[in-house]
């Protein structure tokens, strides 16, 4: 394995997660700035720009076929089936919003939405509008790191994970669980993560600690949404979270209610990985 190149990709992945999380989890008043920062970041990073441009190069698709913004009444999003077309639509629509200096708060409100705070309306819009592009880059960086690790297939082993019996593939140092994770489990874990991410940013932790803990939560979300979750990555993230829980006085937990949410997350993911 090329250790230097692997570390570079690992750092890039962490930085991308931080920037994308800042954009997706921003409040309504900073949404326009955060979207522009995200757009500038993906364009200025040669690796990430290449990941996106290589996938959408030559694709003919008008973003207005995805973001239905020209009719009367509510605007809404209708993603195309083709992934490359969807990615191009997301990139082009983001480019339009940034180049035209559109107020993201106002744009979000023009799309059909439920009741809630301005922050929730904006976050729901950003998630619906651009999360697929973020996930695509995260997956591409993860695949590159896996190739650099030089994983070797070691066959299959069988393991009881929580209450599920599934096939666990061992590949080099990675182990992937290919059993069934219930939709209820995934939804509950994601809901807890979405609640805890803002709590991290509001805590008194250092910048590095916030980034590390945010990365742990996003790793958990990425893995539980994956068709083949990697158990070592889940376990490592859980170990880090448990160490932070032990230091609740630093402000990560903040209140008894939030500490309970952290404990719920640990228990729920623990059921999945058999801890």
CSV table of C-alpha atoms in Angstrom, one decimal:
chain,number,residue,atom,x,y,z
A,1,UNK,CA,0.0,0.0,0.0
A,2,UNK,CA,1.2,3.5,-0.8
A,3,UNK,CA,1.0,4.9,2.7
A,4,UNK,CA,1.6,8.5,1.7
A,5,UNK,CA,-1.1,8.5,-1.0
A,6,UNK,CA,-3.5,6.7,1.3
A,7,UNK,CA,-3.0,9.3,4.0
A,8,UNK,CA,-3.6,12.1,1.5
A,9,UNK,CA,-6.9,10.6,0.4
A,10,UNK,CA,-7.9,9.9,4.0
A,11,UNK,CA,-7.3,13.6,4.9
A,12,UNK,CA,-9.1,14.7,1.8
A,13,UNK,CA,-12.0,12.5,2.7
A,14,UNK,CA,-12.2,13.9,6.3
A,15,UNK,CA,-12.0,17.5,4.9
A,16,UNK,CA,-14.7,16.9,2.4
A,17,UNK,CA,-17.0,15.4,5.0
A,18,UNK,CA,-16.4,18.5,7.2
A,19,UNK,CA,-17.2,20.9,4.4
A,20,UNK,CA,-20.2,19.0,3.1
A,21,UNK,CA,-21.5,18.6,6.6
A,22,UNK,CA,-21.2,22.3,7.2
A,23,UNK,CA,-23.3,22.9,4.1
A,24,UNK,CA,-25.9,20.2,4.8
A,25,UNK,CA,-26.3,21.0,8.5
A,26,UNK,CA,-26.1,24.8,8.3
A,27,UNK,CA,-28.7,27.2,9.7
A,28,UNK,CA,-31.0,29.2,7.5
A,29,UNK,CA,-29.1,32.5,7.8
A,30,UNK,CA,-25.7,31.0,6.7
A,31,UNK,CA,-27.0,28.6,4.0
A,32,UNK,CA,-26.0,30.9,1.1
A,33,UNK,CA,-22.4,31.2,2.3
A,34,UNK,CA,-22.1,27.6,3.2
A,35,UNK,CA,-23.3,26.5,-0.2
A,36,UNK,CA,-20.8,28.8,-1.9
A,37,UNK,CA,-18.0,27.5,0.3
A,38,UNK,CA,-18.9,23.9,-0.7
A,39,UNK,CA,-19.0,24.8,-4.4
A,40,UNK,CA,-15.7,26.6,-4.2
A,41,UNK,CA,-14.2,23.6,-2.3
A,42,UNK,CA,-15.2,21.0,-4.8
A,43,UNK,CA,-14.1,23.1,-7.7
A,44,UNK,CA,-10.7,24.0,-6.2
A,45,UNK,CA,-9.8,20.4,-5.2
A,46,UNK,CA,-8.3,18.7,-8.2
A,47,UNK,CA,-9.2,15.2,-7.0
A,48,UNK,CA,-12.8,16.0,-6.1
A,49,UNK,CA,-13.3,18.1,-9.2
A,50,UNK,CA,-12.0,15.2,-11.3
A,51,UNK,CA,-14.3,12.7,-9.6
A,52,UNK,CA,-17.3,14.8,-10.5
A,53,UNK,CA,-16.3,16.0,-13.9
A,54,UNK,CA,-15.2,12.6,-15.1
A,55,UNK,CA,-18.7,11.3,-14.3
A,56,UNK,CA,-20.8,14.1,-15.9
A,57,UNK,CA,-18.5,14.9,-18.8
A,58,UNK,CA,-20.5,14.5,-22.1
A,59,UNK,CA,-23.8,14.2,-20.3
A,60,UNK,CA,-26.7,16.1,-21.9
A,61,UNK,CA,-29.2,17.0,-19.3
A,62,UNK,CA,-30.9,20.3,-18.3
A,63,UNK,CA,-31.1,20.8,-14.5
A,64,UNK,CA,-34.5,22.3,-15.0
A,65,UNK,CA,-35.8,18.8,-15.8
A,66,UNK,CA,-34.8,17.8,-12.3
A,67,UNK,CA,-35.5,21.0,-10.4
A,68,UNK,CA,-38.9,22.0,-11.5
A,69,UNK,CA,-38.7,25.8,-10.9
A,70,UNK,CA,-40.5,27.4,-13.8
A,71,UNK,CA,-44.1,26.6,-13.2
A,72,UNK,CA,-46.6,28.3,-10.9
A,73,UNK,CA,-47.1,27.3,-7.3
A,74,UNK,CA,-44.5,25.2,-5.4
A,75,UNK,CA,-41.2,24.2,-6.9
A,76,UNK,CA,-40.2,20.5,-6.4
A,77,UNK,CA,-37.5,18.1,-7.3
A,78,UNK,CA,-37.9,15.1,-9.6
A,79,UNK,CA,-34.5,13.3,-9.9
A,80,UNK,CA,-33.8,11.4,-13.1
A,81,UNK,CA,-33.3,7.6,-13.0
A,82,UNK,CA,-29.8,7.9,-14.7
A,83,UNK,CA,-27.2,8.6,-12.0
A,84,UNK,CA,-24.9,10.7,-14.2
A,85,UNK,CA,-27.8,12.9,-15.3
A,86,UNK,CA,-28.8,13.4,-11.7
A,87,UNK,CA,-25.2,14.3,-10.7
A,88,UNK,CA,-25.0,16.8,-13.6
A,89,UNK,CA,-28.3,18.4,-12.6
A,90,UNK,CA,-27.1,18.8,-9.0
A,91,UNK,CA,-23.8,20.3,-10.0
A,92,UNK,CA,-25.3,22.7,-12.6
A,93,UNK,CA,-28.1,23.8,-10.3
A,94,UNK,CA,-25.6,24.5,-7.5
A,95,UNK,CA,-23.5,26.5,-10.0
A,96,UNK,CA,-26.6,28.5,-11.0
A,97,UNK,CA,-27.5,29.3,-7.4
A,98,UNK,CA,-24.0,30.4,-6.6
A,99,UNK,CA,-23.2,32.3,-9.7
A,100,UNK,CA,-26.5,34.2,-9.5
A,101,UNK,CA,-26.0,34.8,-5.8
A,102,UNK,CA,-29.4,33.3,-4.9
A,103,UNK,CA,-30.6,33.5,-1.3
A,104,UNK,CA,-30.7,29.8,-0.4
A,105,UNK,CA,-33.2,30.5,2.4
A,106,UNK,CA,-35.6,32.0,-0.1
A,107,UNK,CA,-35.0,29.2,-2.6
A,108,UNK,CA,-35.6,26.5,0.0
A,109,UNK,CA,-38.9,28.1,1.0
A,110,UNK,CA,-40.1,28.1,-2.7
A,111,UNK,CA,-39.8,24.3,-2.8
A,112,UNK,CA,-42.6,22.2,-1.4
A,113,UNK,CA,-42.0,21.6,2.3
A,114,UNK,CA,-43.7,20.7,5.6
A,115,UNK,CA,-44.1,22.7,8.7
A,116,UNK,CA,-41.0,23.4,10.7
A,117,UNK,CA,-38.4,26.0,11.6
A,118,UNK,CA,-36.5,27.9,8.9
A,119,UNK,CA,-33.4,25.9,9.7
A,120,UNK,CA,-35.2,22.6,9.1
A,121,UNK,CA,-36.8,23.8,5.9
A,122,UNK,CA,-33.3,24.9,4.6
A,123,UNK,CA,-31.6,21.7,5.7
A,124,UNK,CA,-34.3,19.5,4.1
A,125,UNK,CA,-33.9,21.4,0.9
A,126,UNK,CA,-30.1,21.1,0.8
A,127,UNK,CA,-30.4,17.4,1.7
A,128,UNK,CA,-32.9,16.7,-1.1
A,129,UNK,CA,-31.1,18.9,-3.6
A,130,UNK,CA,-27.4,17.9,-3.1
A,131,UNK,CA,-27.0,15.0,-0.8
A,132,UNK,CA,-26.7,12.5,-3.6
A,133,UNK,CA,-23.7,14.5,-5.0
A,134,UNK,CA,-22.1,14.4,-1.6
A,135,UNK,CA,-22.6,10.7,-1.2
A,136,UNK,CA,-21.2,10.0,-4.7
A,137,UNK,CA,-17.9,11.8,-3.8
A,138,UNK,CA,-17.7,10.1,-0.4
A,139,UNK,CA,-18.1,6.7,-2.1
A,140,UNK,CA,-15.6,7.5,-4.7
A,141,UNK,CA,-13.0,8.5,-2.1
A,142,UNK,CA,-13.7,5.4,-0.1
A,143,UNK,CA,-13.3,3.2,-3.1
A,144,UNK,CA,-9.9,4.8,-3.9
A,145,UNK,CA,-8.7,4.2,-0.3
A,146,UNK,CA,-9.8,0.6,-0.5
A,147,UNK,CA,-7.8,0.2,-3.7
A,148,UNK,CA,-4.8,1.7,-2.0
A,149,UNK,CA,-5.2,-0.6,0.9
A,150,UNK,CA,-4.8,-3.5,-1.5
A,151,UNK,CA,-7.5,-5.6,0.1
A,152,UNK,CA,-7.4,-9.3,-0.7
A,153,UNK,CA,-10.5,-11.4,-0.8
A,154,UNK,CA,-10.4,-14.0,1.9
A,155,UNK,CA,-13.6,-15.8,1.2
A,156,UNK,CA,-16.8,-15.8,3.3
A,157,UNK,CA,-17.5,-16.4,7.0
A,158,UNK,CA,-20.8,-16.6,8.7
A,159,UNK,CA,-21.7,-14.7,11.8
A,160,UNK,CA,-24.7,-13.8,14.0
A,161,UNK,CA,-24.9,-10.1,14.2
A,162,UNK,CA,-27.4,-8.9,16.8
A,163,UNK,CA,-30.7,-10.6,15.9
A,164,UNK,CA,-29.8,-11.0,12.2
A,165,UNK,CA,-28.1,-13.9,10.6
A,166,UNK,CA,-26.1,-12.7,7.6
A,167,UNK,CA,-23.2,-13.4,5.3
A,168,UNK,CA,-20.0,-11.6,6.4
A,169,UNK,CA,-17.3,-11.1,3.7
A,170,UNK,CA,-13.7,-10.8,5.0
A,171,UNK,CA,-11.5,-8.9,2.6
A,172,UNK,CA,-8.0,-8.1,3.9
A,173,UNK,CA,-8.5,-6.1,7.0
A,174,UNK,CA,-12.1,-5.2,6.2
A,175,UNK,CA,-15.2,-7.3,7.1
A,176,UNK,CA,-18.5,-6.6,5.4
A,177,UNK,CA,-21.8,-7.6,6.7
A,178,UNK,CA,-24.2,-8.6,3.9
A,179,UNK,CA,-27.2,-9.6,6.0
A,180,UNK,CA,-30.4,-7.5,6.3
A,181,UNK,CA,-30.5,-4.4,8.4
A,182,UNK,CA,-34.1,-3.4,9.0
A,183,UNK,CA,-35.3,-0.1,7.7
A,184,UNK,CA,-36.5,0.8,11.2
A,185,UNK,CA,-33.0,0.4,12.5
A,186,UNK,CA,-31.5,2.5,9.8
A,187,UNK,CA,-34.1,5.2,10.2
A,188,UNK,CA,-33.7,5.4,14.0
A,189,UNK,CA,-29.9,5.6,13.7
A,190,UNK,CA,-30.1,8.3,11.1
A,191,UNK,CA,-32.5,10.3,13.1
A,192,UNK,CA,-30.2,10.1,16.1
A,193,UNK,CA,-27.2,11.2,14.0
A,194,UNK,CA,-29.1,14.2,12.5
A,195,UNK,CA,-30.0,15.3,16.1
A,196,UNK,CA,-26.5,14.9,17.4
A,197,UNK,CA,-24.5,16.5,14.6
A,198,UNK,CA,-25.6,20.1,15.5
A,199,UNK,CA,-24.9,19.3,19.2
A,200,UNK,CA,-21.3,18.7,18.3
A,201,UNK,CA,-21.0,22.0,16.6
A,202,UNK,CA,-22.5,23.8,19.5
A,203,UNK,CA,-20.3,22.0,22.1
A,204,UNK,CA,-17.1,23.4,23.7
A,205,UNK,CA,-14.9,20.8,22.0
A,206,UNK,CA,-11.8,21.8,20.0
A,207,UNK,CA,-12.1,22.1,16.2
A,208,UNK,CA,-10.2,18.9,15.7
A,209,UNK,CA,-12.4,17.0,18.2
A,210,UNK,CA,-15.5,18.3,16.5
A,211,UNK,CA,-14.2,17.1,13.1
A,212,UNK,CA,-13.2,13.7,14.5
A,213,UNK,CA,-16.6,13.1,16.2
A,214,UNK,CA,-18.5,14.4,13.2
A,215,UNK,CA,-16.5,12.0,11.0
A,216,UNK,CA,-17.4,9.1,13.3
A,217,UNK,CA,-21.1,9.9,13.1
A,218,UNK,CA,-21.0,10.2,9.3
A,219,UNK,CA,-19.0,7.0,9.0
A,220,UNK,CA,-21.8,5.2,11.0
A,221,UNK,CA,-24.5,6.8,8.7
A,222,UNK,CA,-22.5,5.8,5.6
A,223,UNK,CA,-22.1,2.2,6.7
A,224,UNK,CA,-25.7,1.6,7.8
A,225,UNK,CA,-26.9,3.0,4.5
A,226,UNK,CA,-24.5,0.8,2.6
A,227,UNK,CA,-25.7,-2.6,1.2
A,228,UNK,CA,-22.4,-4.1,2.6
A,229,UNK,CA,-21.6,-2.3,5.9
A,230,UNK,CA,-17.9,-2.7,7.0
A,231,UNK,CA,-17.9,-3.8,10.6
A,232,UNK,CA,-14.4,-2.7,11.5
A,233,UNK,CA,-15.2,0.9,10.5
A,234,UNK,CA,-18.4,0.8,12.6
A,235,UNK,CA,-16.5,-0.6,15.6
A,236,UNK,CA,-13.8,2.0,15.3
A,237,UNK,CA,-16.3,4.8,15.1
A,238,UNK,CA,-18.2,3.4,18.1
A,239,UNK,CA,-15.0,3.2,20.2
A,240,UNK,CA,-14.3,6.9,19.5
A,241,UNK,CA,-17.8,7.9,20.4
A,242,UNK,CA,-17.7,5.9,23.7
A,243,UNK,CA,-14.5,7.7,24.7
A,244,UNK,CA,-16.2,11.1,24.1
A,245,UNK,CA,-19.3,10.0,26.0
A,246,UNK,CA,-17.0,9.4,29.0
A,247,UNK,CA,-16.1,13.1,28.8
A,248,UNK,CA,-19.6,14.5,28.7
A,249,UNK,CA,-18.5,17.4,30.9
A,250,UNK,CA,-16.6,18.9,27.9
A,251,UNK,CA,-20.0,19.7,26.4
A,252,UNK,CA,-20.5,17.0,23.9
A,253,UNK,CA,-23.6,15.7,25.6
A,254,UNK,CA,-24.5,19.1,27.1
A,255,UNK,CA,-27.8,17.9,28.7
A,256,UNK,CA,-29.2,14.7,30.1
A,257,UNK,CA,-31.5,14.5,27.1
A,258,UNK,CA,-28.6,14.6,24.6
A,259,UNK,CA,-26.6,12.2,26.7
A,260,UNK,CA,-29.5,9.8,26.4
A,261,UNK,CA,-29.5,10.2,22.6
A,262,UNK,CA,-25.7,9.3,22.5
A,263,UNK,CA,-26.4,6.2,24.6
A,264,UNK,CA,-29.3,5.2,22.3
A,265,UNK,CA,-27.0,5.5,19.3
A,266,UNK,CA,-24.3,3.3,21.0
A,267,UNK,CA,-26.9,0.7,21.9
A,268,UNK,CA,-28.5,0.7,18.5
A,269,UNK,CA,-25.3,0.3,16.6
A,270,UNK,CA,-24.0,-2.1,19.2
A,271,UNK,CA,-26.9,-4.4,18.4
A,272,UNK,CA,-25.9,-4.3,14.7
A,273,UNK,CA,-22.3,-5.1,15.2
A,274,UNK,CA,-22.8,-7.7,18.0
A,275,UNK,CA,-21.3,-5.7,20.9
